Coordinates of C-alpha atoms in Angstrom, one line a residue:
M1 CA -38.9 8.3 -31.2
T2 CA -36.2 6.8 -32.7
N3 CA -34.1 4.0 -31.9
I4 CA -31.5 1.8 -33.1
H5 CA -29.4 -0.4 -35.2
S6 CA -26.4 -1.5 -37.3
R7 CA -25.5 -2.9 -40.9
P8 CA -21.6 -3.7 -42.5
L9 CA -20.1 -0.9 -43.4
L10 CA -19.6 -0.8 -47.3
G11 CA -16.6 -2.1 -49.1
A12 CA -13.7 -0.9 -51.0
L13 CA -12.6 2.1 -52.5
L14 CA -14.4 3.4 -56.1
L15 CA -12.3 5.6 -58.2
A16 CA -14.4 7.9 -60.5
A17 CA -13.5 7.9 -64.5
L18 CA -11.7 11.2 -66.0
T19 CA -13.5 12.9 -69.0
A20 CA -11.7 14.6 -71.3
G21 CA -12.6 17.9 -73.7
F22 CA -14.8 16.8 -75.7
A23 CA -12.7 20.3 -78.3
A24 CA -9.9 21.9 -78.4
C25 CA -11.9 25.2 -75.7
S26 CA -13.5 23.3 -73.4
R27 CA -11.8 23.1 -70.1
K28 CA -9.8 19.5 -69.0
E29 CA -12.0 17.8 -66.5
G30 CA -11.0 15.9 -63.8
C31 CA -10.8 15.3 -59.9
T32 CA -10.0 19.7 -58.4
D33 CA -9.3 18.1 -54.5
P34 CA -6.0 18.1 -53.5
L35 CA -7.7 15.2 -50.5
A36 CA -8.2 13.1 -53.4
T37 CA -6.6 10.3 -54.7
N38 CA -7.4 10.7 -58.0
Y39 CA -6.4 14.4 -58.0
D40 CA -5.6 16.0 -61.1
P41 CA -3.7 19.4 -60.8
D42 CA -4.5 19.9 -64.5
A43 CA -8.0 20.3 -63.7
Q44 CA -10.3 23.3 -64.6
R45 CA -13.4 21.6 -64.2
D46 CA -14.3 18.5 -61.3
C47 CA -16.2 16.0 -63.0
C48 CA -15.4 13.5 -60.0
C49 CA -13.0 12.6 -57.1
A50 CA -12.5 9.5 -55.1
Y51 CA -11.2 9.2 -51.8
A52 CA -8.6 6.5 -49.5
T53 CA -11.1 5.3 -46.8
G54 CA -11.4 1.9 -46.9
K55 CA -15.7 2.4 -48.0
T56 CA -16.8 4.0 -50.9
F57 CA -17.5 8.2 -51.2
T58 CA -17.4 9.6 -54.3
I59 CA -18.6 13.6 -55.4
T60 CA -19.1 13.2 -58.7
D61 CA -20.1 16.9 -60.7
L62 CA -23.9 15.9 -62.8
G63 CA -23.2 19.3 -64.3
N64 CA -25.5 22.6 -64.3
G65 CA -23.5 23.6 -61.5
V66 CA -24.5 20.5 -59.1
K67 CA -22.5 17.8 -57.9
Q68 CA -23.8 14.4 -55.9
V69 CA -22.5 13.3 -52.8
Q70 CA -22.3 9.8 -51.4
G71 CA -20.5 7.4 -49.2
E72 CA -18.7 8.3 -46.4
T73 CA -15.7 9.2 -46.0
D74 CA -12.8 9.3 -43.4
Q75 CA -11.2 12.9 -44.4
D76 CA -12.0 16.3 -44.3
V77 CA -14.2 17.7 -46.9
T78 CA -15.8 20.9 -48.3
L79 CA -19.6 21.7 -49.3
T80 CA -18.8 25.0 -51.4
S81 CA -21.2 27.9 -51.7
G82 CA -20.7 28.2 -55.2
T83 CA -22.0 24.7 -56.2
K84 CA -25.6 22.6 -55.4
W85 CA -25.2 19.9 -54.1
L86 CA -26.8 16.8 -54.1
L87 CA -27.4 14.2 -51.3
H88 CA -27.7 10.4 -52.7
G89 CA -28.1 7.9 -49.9
F90 CA -27.0 7.4 -46.7
V91 CA -23.5 9.9 -46.8
Y92 CA -21.3 9.4 -43.4
V93 CA -18.9 11.9 -41.8
N94 CA -17.3 9.1 -39.7
S95 CA -14.7 9.9 -36.9
G96 CA -11.9 11.9 -37.7
A97 CA -12.9 13.1 -40.3
T98 CA -14.6 16.7 -40.2
L99 CA -17.6 17.6 -42.6
T100 CA -16.8 21.9 -43.1
I101 CA -19.8 23.7 -45.2
E102 CA -19.5 27.5 -46.2
P103 CA -22.6 30.2 -45.7
G104 CA -25.0 30.2 -48.1
T105 CA -24.8 26.6 -49.3
V106 CA -27.9 24.7 -50.7
I107 CA -27.9 21.0 -50.1
K108 CA -30.4 19.0 -51.4
G109 CA -31.4 15.4 -50.8
D110 CA -32.4 12.7 -53.6
K111 CA -35.8 11.5 -52.8
D112 CA -35.8 7.7 -54.3
S113 CA -32.1 7.1 -52.4
K114 CA -33.7 9.2 -49.7
A115 CA -31.0 10.9 -48.9
T116 CA -30.1 11.6 -45.1
L117 CA -27.1 12.9 -44.2
V118 CA -25.0 11.3 -40.8
V119 CA -22.2 12.1 -38.9
R120 CA -21.3 9.2 -36.4
R121 CA -19.6 9.0 -33.2
G122 CA -16.4 11.3 -33.5
G123 CA -17.2 13.3 -37.0
R124 CA -17.8 16.9 -37.0
F125 CA -19.8 19.1 -38.5
H126 CA -19.1 22.4 -38.9
A127 CA -21.9 23.6 -41.1
E128 CA -21.4 28.2 -39.6
G129 CA -23.7 30.2 -41.8
T130 CA -25.2 33.1 -41.2
S131 CA -27.4 35.8 -41.2
T132 CA -27.4 37.0 -44.5
Q133 CA -26.4 33.6 -45.8
P134 CA -27.7 30.6 -44.2
I135 CA -27.0 27.1 -45.5
V136 CA -29.9 25.1 -46.6
F137 CA -31.1 21.8 -46.5
T138 CA -33.5 20.9 -48.8
S139 CA -35.5 18.6 -51.6
A140 CA -34.7 18.5 -54.7
Q141 CA -38.4 18.4 -55.4
P142 CA -39.2 21.8 -57.5
A143 CA -40.6 24.5 -56.0
G144 CA -44.8 24.0 -55.7
Q145 CA -43.9 20.1 -55.7
R146 CA -42.1 19.6 -52.4
A147 CA -43.6 17.7 -49.7
P148 CA -42.2 16.6 -46.1
G149 CA -40.3 13.0 -46.0
D150 CA -38.2 14.6 -49.8
W151 CA -35.6 13.2 -48.1
G152 CA -34.0 11.9 -44.8
G153 CA -32.8 14.4 -42.7
I154 CA -29.3 15.2 -40.7
I155 CA -28.2 12.9 -37.2
V156 CA -25.5 13.7 -35.4
C157 CA -23.8 11.2 -33.3
G158 CA -21.8 12.5 -30.2
K159 CA -20.2 9.9 -26.9
A160 CA -22.4 12.3 -23.9
P161 CA -24.6 9.8 -21.9
V162 CA -27.6 8.3 -22.4
N163 CA -29.6 6.2 -20.3
L164 CA -29.7 3.2 -22.4
Q165 CA -28.4 -0.6 -22.0
G166 CA -24.8 -0.5 -22.1
G167 CA -24.8 3.7 -22.0
E168 CA -25.1 3.7 -26.1
G169 CA -27.6 2.6 -28.7
T170 CA -28.2 3.2 -32.8
I171 CA -30.5 5.2 -35.1
E172 CA -33.3 3.1 -36.2
G173 CA -34.4 3.0 -39.9
G174 CA -31.6 1.4 -41.3
V175 CA -29.0 4.3 -40.3
D176 CA -25.8 2.7 -39.2
A177 CA -24.5 5.0 -36.4
T178 CA -24.1 4.6 -32.9
F179 CA -24.7 7.2 -30.3
G180 CA -23.8 7.4 -26.7
G181 CA -20.3 7.9 -24.2
Y182 CA -18.6 8.9 -21.0
D183 CA -18.2 12.3 -22.3
A184 CA -20.2 14.8 -21.9
T185 CA -18.3 17.9 -22.9
H186 CA -17.6 16.1 -26.4
S187 CA -18.0 18.5 -29.3
S188 CA -19.6 17.3 -32.9
G189 CA -19.0 20.6 -34.2
I190 CA -21.0 23.5 -34.6
L191 CA -24.4 24.2 -36.7
R192 CA -24.9 27.3 -36.4
Y193 CA -27.9 29.5 -38.9
I194 CA -29.1 27.1 -41.1
R195 CA -32.6 26.0 -42.3
I196 CA -33.8 21.9 -42.9
E197 CA -36.3 21.4 -44.9
F198 CA -39.1 18.7 -46.5
S199 CA -37.0 16.1 -44.6
G200 CA -38.6 13.2 -42.4
V201 CA -38.4 10.3 -45.1
P202 CA -40.2 7.1 -43.9
F203 CA -37.4 4.8 -44.2
Q204 CA -39.9 1.2 -42.5
P205 CA -44.0 2.2 -41.7
N206 CA -44.2 4.6 -38.8
Q207 CA -40.5 5.0 -38.6
E208 CA -39.3 8.7 -40.1
I209 CA -36.0 10.7 -39.5
N210 CA -36.7 14.0 -37.4
G211 CA -35.4 16.7 -39.2
L212 CA -32.5 17.7 -36.6
T213 CA -31.7 13.7 -34.5
L214 CA -29.2 14.2 -31.8
G215 CA -28.0 10.8 -30.5
G216 CA -25.3 11.3 -27.5
V217 CA -24.3 15.4 -28.5
G218 CA -21.9 17.0 -26.2
S219 CA -22.3 20.5 -24.5
G220 CA -18.7 21.4 -26.6
T221 CA -20.7 20.9 -29.2
T222 CA -22.8 24.5 -30.4
I223 CA -26.4 24.0 -31.9
D224 CA -28.0 28.1 -33.0
H225 CA -29.9 29.5 -34.9
I226 CA -32.2 26.8 -36.8
Q227 CA -34.7 26.0 -38.1
V228 CA -36.6 23.0 -38.8
S229 CA -39.9 23.5 -41.6
Y230 CA -42.8 20.7 -42.9
N231 CA -40.5 17.3 -41.6
G232 CA -42.2 14.3 -41.8
D233 CA -41.9 13.4 -38.0
D234 CA -40.8 15.8 -34.9
S235 CA -38.6 19.1 -36.2
Y236 CA -35.5 18.2 -33.3
E237 CA -35.4 14.5 -31.5
F238 CA -32.9 14.4 -28.4
F239 CA -31.6 11.3 -27.6
G240 CA -29.5 11.8 -24.1
G241 CA -26.9 14.1 -24.7
T242 CA -25.7 17.5 -22.8
V243 CA -25.8 19.7 -25.8
N244 CA -27.3 23.5 -24.4
V245 CA -29.6 25.2 -28.0
K246 CA -30.7 28.3 -28.6
H247 CA -32.9 29.9 -31.2
L248 CA -34.1 27.2 -32.8
V249 CA -37.4 26.9 -34.9
A250 CA -40.2 24.5 -35.6
L251 CA -42.1 25.0 -38.6
A252 CA -45.3 22.7 -39.9
S253 CA -43.7 19.2 -39.2
W254 CA -45.7 16.4 -39.0
D255 CA -45.2 15.1 -35.3
D256 CA -43.9 16.8 -32.4
D257 CA -41.5 19.8 -32.2
F258 CA -39.3 19.5 -29.2
D259 CA -39.0 15.3 -28.3
M260 CA -36.5 14.7 -25.3
D261 CA -35.2 11.4 -24.1
N262 CA -33.2 8.5 -22.8
G263 CA -31.6 11.0 -20.6
Y264 CA -30.6 13.7 -22.7
A265 CA -29.8 16.4 -20.0
G266 CA -29.1 20.0 -21.5
K267 CA -30.0 23.4 -22.3
G268 CA -32.4 25.6 -24.7
Q269 CA -33.2 29.1 -24.4
F270 CA -35.4 30.9 -27.5
L271 CA -37.4 28.1 -29.0
V272 CA -40.1 28.7 -31.2
A273 CA -42.7 26.7 -32.9
L274 CA -45.5 27.1 -35.1
R275 CA -47.7 24.9 -36.6
D276 CA -50.0 24.0 -39.7
P277 CA -53.0 23.3 -38.5
A278 CA -53.6 21.0 -41.5
I279 CA -50.7 18.5 -40.9
A280 CA -50.7 16.4 -37.5
D281 CA -49.1 13.4 -37.1
Q282 CA -52.0 9.5 -35.9
S283 CA -49.7 9.2 -33.2
G284 CA -50.8 12.8 -32.2
S285 CA -48.8 15.7 -32.3
N286 CA -48.1 18.0 -29.6
G287 CA -45.5 20.9 -29.4
L288 CA -42.8 19.4 -26.3
E289 CA -42.8 15.7 -25.3
H290 CA -40.9 14.6 -23.2
D291 CA -40.2 10.8 -21.5
N292 CA -36.7 9.1 -19.3
D293 CA -37.3 6.4 -21.9
G294 CA -39.6 4.2 -23.6
Q295 CA -40.7 2.3 -20.8
G296 CA -40.8 5.2 -18.1
T297 CA -37.8 3.5 -16.0
A298 CA -35.6 5.3 -13.5
A299 CA -32.2 4.8 -15.9
A300 CA -29.6 7.3 -15.2
P301 CA -29.2 9.8 -16.2
F302 CA -32.7 11.0 -16.3
T303 CA -34.7 13.2 -19.4
A304 CA -33.9 16.7 -17.6
P305 CA -33.7 19.1 -19.4
V306 CA -33.7 23.1 -18.7
L307 CA -35.8 25.2 -20.6
S308 CA -36.2 28.5 -20.7
N309 CA -38.4 31.9 -22.8
V310 CA -40.0 29.1 -25.3
S311 CA -43.1 29.7 -27.8
I312 CA -45.2 26.9 -28.6
F313 CA -48.6 28.6 -31.2
G314 CA -50.5 25.8 -31.8
P315 CA -53.0 25.3 -34.7
Q316 CA -55.9 27.3 -33.2
A317 CA -55.6 31.1 -33.4
T318 CA -59.1 31.3 -32.5
P319 CA -61.8 28.6 -31.3
G320 CA -63.3 28.9 -35.2
T321 CA -60.1 27.3 -36.3
I322 CA -60.3 24.1 -37.5
I323 CA -57.8 21.2 -37.3
N324 CA -56.6 18.3 -37.4
G325 CA -57.9 15.7 -35.0
S326 CA -54.3 14.7 -34.2
F327 CA -53.1 17.9 -32.4
K328 CA -53.0 17.5 -28.5
R329 CA -51.0 18.6 -26.4
A330 CA -49.1 21.6 -25.5
G331 CA -46.5 20.0 -23.3
H332 CA -46.4 16.2 -22.7
L333 CA -44.3 15.1 -20.2
R334 CA -44.5 11.6 -19.2
R335 CA -42.0 8.4 -18.7
N336 CA -40.9 9.9 -15.2
T337 CA -39.2 13.0 -17.0
H338 CA -37.3 14.6 -14.2
S339 CA -38.2 18.2 -17.1
K340 CA -37.9 22.2 -15.8
V341 CA -39.4 24.5 -18.3
F342 CA -39.6 28.6 -17.6
N343 CA -40.8 32.1 -18.7
S344 CA -42.8 30.2 -21.5
V345 CA -46.2 30.7 -23.5
F346 CA -47.9 28.3 -24.9
A347 CA -51.5 28.6 -27.4
G348 CA -54.0 27.0 -29.5
F349 CA -53.8 23.6 -28.7
P350 CA -56.7 21.1 -27.6
T351 CA -54.8 20.4 -24.5
G352 CA -52.4 22.9 -22.4
L353 CA -50.1 20.3 -20.3
V354 CA -50.0 16.8 -19.4
V355 CA -48.2 15.4 -16.6
D356 CA -48.9 11.8 -17.2
G357 CA -48.8 8.8 -14.4
A358 CA -47.1 8.7 -10.4
A359 CA -43.9 8.8 -11.4
C360 CA -44.4 12.1 -13.2
E361 CA -46.7 13.7 -10.3
A362 CA -44.1 12.3 -7.4
N363 CA -41.1 14.3 -9.9
A364 CA -44.0 17.1 -9.8
D365 CA -44.0 17.4 -6.1
G366 CA -40.2 16.1 -5.3
G367 CA -39.6 19.3 -7.3
D368 CA -37.9 17.7 -9.9
L369 CA -40.2 17.9 -12.7
K370 CA -41.5 22.2 -12.9
V371 CA -43.4 24.4 -14.9
R372 CA -42.8 27.8 -13.7
R373 CA -44.3 31.0 -15.0
C374 CA -45.2 30.8 -18.0
V375 CA -48.7 31.4 -20.2
Y376 CA -50.8 29.2 -21.3
S377 CA -53.5 30.7 -23.9
A378 CA -56.8 29.3 -25.7
M379 CA -56.4 25.6 -24.3
G380 CA -59.3 23.4 -25.4
T381 CA -58.8 21.8 -21.3
L382 CA -55.8 23.7 -18.8
T383 CA -54.1 20.7 -17.7
G384 CA -54.7 16.8 -17.9
V385 CA -53.2 13.9 -15.8
A386 CA -53.2 10.2 -16.6
S387 CA -56.8 8.4 -17.1
G388 CA -57.6 7.7 -13.4
S389 CA -55.1 9.8 -11.2
T390 CA -56.5 12.3 -8.9
W391 CA -53.4 14.0 -8.1
D392 CA -53.9 18.3 -8.0
I393 CA -52.4 19.9 -11.1
Q394 CA -54.4 22.4 -11.1
S395 CA -53.1 23.9 -7.1
W396 CA -49.0 22.6 -8.4
F397 CA -50.1 24.8 -11.8
T398 CA -51.1 27.8 -10.3
A399 CA -48.5 27.6 -7.0
G400 CA -46.1 27.6 -9.9
G401 CA -46.7 31.2 -11.2
N402 CA -48.9 29.9 -14.1
V403 CA -51.9 31.5 -15.5
S404 CA -54.3 30.9 -18.6
V405 CA -55.6 33.2 -20.0
D406 CA -58.6 32.0 -22.6
D407 CA -58.2 34.5 -26.0
N408 CA -54.5 34.4 -27.5
G409 CA -55.5 38.2 -28.3
A410 CA -54.6 39.2 -25.4
L411 CA -50.6 37.7 -25.4
G412 CA -49.5 41.2 -27.2
V413 CA -47.7 38.9 -29.6
A414 CA -47.4 40.4 -33.1
D415 CA -49.2 38.0 -35.8
P416 CA -48.6 34.3 -34.0
F417 CA -50.1 32.4 -36.2
Q418 CA -49.6 33.6 -40.0
L419 CA -47.7 30.7 -41.3
T420 CA -45.7 32.5 -44.3
A421 CA -45.7 35.4 -42.5
P422 CA -45.7 35.4 -38.6
G423 CA -44.9 38.0 -36.4
F424 CA -43.1 36.4 -33.1
Q425 CA -42.5 40.2 -31.6
L426 CA -44.7 41.5 -29.0
T427 CA -46.5 44.7 -29.2
G428 CA -46.8 47.5 -27.1
G429 CA -48.6 46.6 -23.6
S430 CA -47.6 42.9 -24.2
M431 CA -48.4 40.7 -21.5
L432 CA -45.2 38.8 -22.2
A433 CA -43.1 41.6 -21.6
D434 CA -42.4 40.9 -18.3
G435 CA -43.0 38.1 -15.5
A436 CA -39.6 36.2 -16.7
A437 CA -37.4 35.3 -13.6
F438 CA -33.9 33.3 -13.4
G439 CA -33.7 32.6 -9.6
E440 CA -34.4 28.8 -10.0
P441 CA -31.5 27.3 -8.8
E442 CA -31.2 25.4 -12.9
L443 CA -31.3 28.9 -14.2
N444 CA -28.4 30.2 -12.4
D445 CA -25.5 29.5 -15.2
P446 CA -24.1 31.7 -18.5
F447 CA -25.5 29.9 -20.6
F448 CA -28.8 31.5 -19.9
E449 CA -29.4 35.3 -20.9
Q450 CA -31.8 37.0 -18.0
V451 CA -34.0 38.9 -19.9
P452 CA -37.7 40.0 -18.6
H453 CA -40.1 38.8 -21.5
R454 CA -41.5 35.2 -21.2
G455 CA -42.1 33.8 -24.3
A456 CA -38.9 33.5 -27.2
F457 CA -39.2 37.1 -28.5
G458 CA -39.1 40.5 -27.2
T459 CA -39.9 43.4 -29.2
Q460 CA -37.0 41.9 -31.7
D461 CA -37.6 39.3 -33.9
W462 CA -34.3 37.1 -34.4
T463 CA -35.9 35.2 -37.3
A464 CA -35.4 38.3 -40.1
G465 CA -32.8 37.3 -42.5
W466 CA -31.9 34.1 -42.1
C467 CA -35.6 32.0 -41.2
N468 CA -37.6 31.3 -44.7
W469 CA -41.6 30.8 -44.0
D470 CA -42.6 30.1 -47.1
P471 CA -40.2 27.6 -48.2
Q472 CA -42.4 25.4 -50.6
H473 CA -41.9 28.9 -53.5
T474 CA -38.4 29.6 -52.9
P475 CA -36.7 28.6 -56.2
Y476 CA -33.0 27.5 -55.4

């Protein structure tokens, strides 16, 4: 989980120097962006641009087709696919500005400066890749030398409700960004067909940035077809907000796959996670981790995501698989969350589902917390409750139409535990091919595609063409 703080804005405009060509045959260098204050219409090669924002924002040509971006902008900026981009330090997109990223663009995060991209409340992100030209955010380290935490990650802040005191909060770890408000339908833009790799730098002990952090992001925002791989903390964390998400992939991150809290009340469908048996966080790694807030209060709005067709493939493909001892649960629902999970599959964790605490037990009995028509496979322990509780979770589990199997092979999924080339699509006769149902009132919404299968996949692989299962060895 992540929390909050602020710091003063940076100072005045920094103008970058223009460099003249050394030979008559060389192209004239200068700023080629008409939006910049030092725009040179005669420049043929971009060396650097400066923007009159009252804050520092620079784009510097580092040579070899690489441009460095740093600072914060109040104006619209476009990152083009013909250039390789390097983020340096905290890069902020301020209120009123839009960051546009072309399909196929590669953006790397500088390690030493803990590069992080932050879209502030009121700023917009227009990053729309395609299935054949995804946008890639990745490590600046050479192939074979990349690791979780090589840079910060992506943070998007919106104006939708959160349940923090005063209705807003700020992100921890030195990030100067406030999130939250009262506009449930607010839009922070579009994020589609994007990969985020090797992020999660620790700014302070036990304070890492998530791969994609969404703070108070509203339902007017589009988030679809995102892959977070090898992040140093959670793959995705939602701090309140109402944004709806589809086709999210979490690969081999350290902590939790889908962490939701502080009043997140959006919808999600077709979410998949795959864990590396060797990689887990000392705090305990889970597939789903949901809290109303850090203390489990009754603060409104409640954390109440509605999820359908989720597939969480944990670290244990077979009983003999050696796994990191910090792996915990496929689903940990705690601290007064009102989560609803339907038509999903969870496989290969030490524990399947934990409903933790008296408040969550009461929510489950009252219908505010639901887990229904889900399949749990090859769990060391199927279900659990808080220490000392006598609540009958097994009866509640069975009454919800949930089932368990002992062997992951019984699921009928092609090859879901193969880290570098997983096959999530269903094979002939799969027990997951049917059994989904959308009669629950929470699923009576045009957002949800009424598919017959449980889990994130039928017979088609929607990760094909844009996901990368071996980013460690990909030349960028």
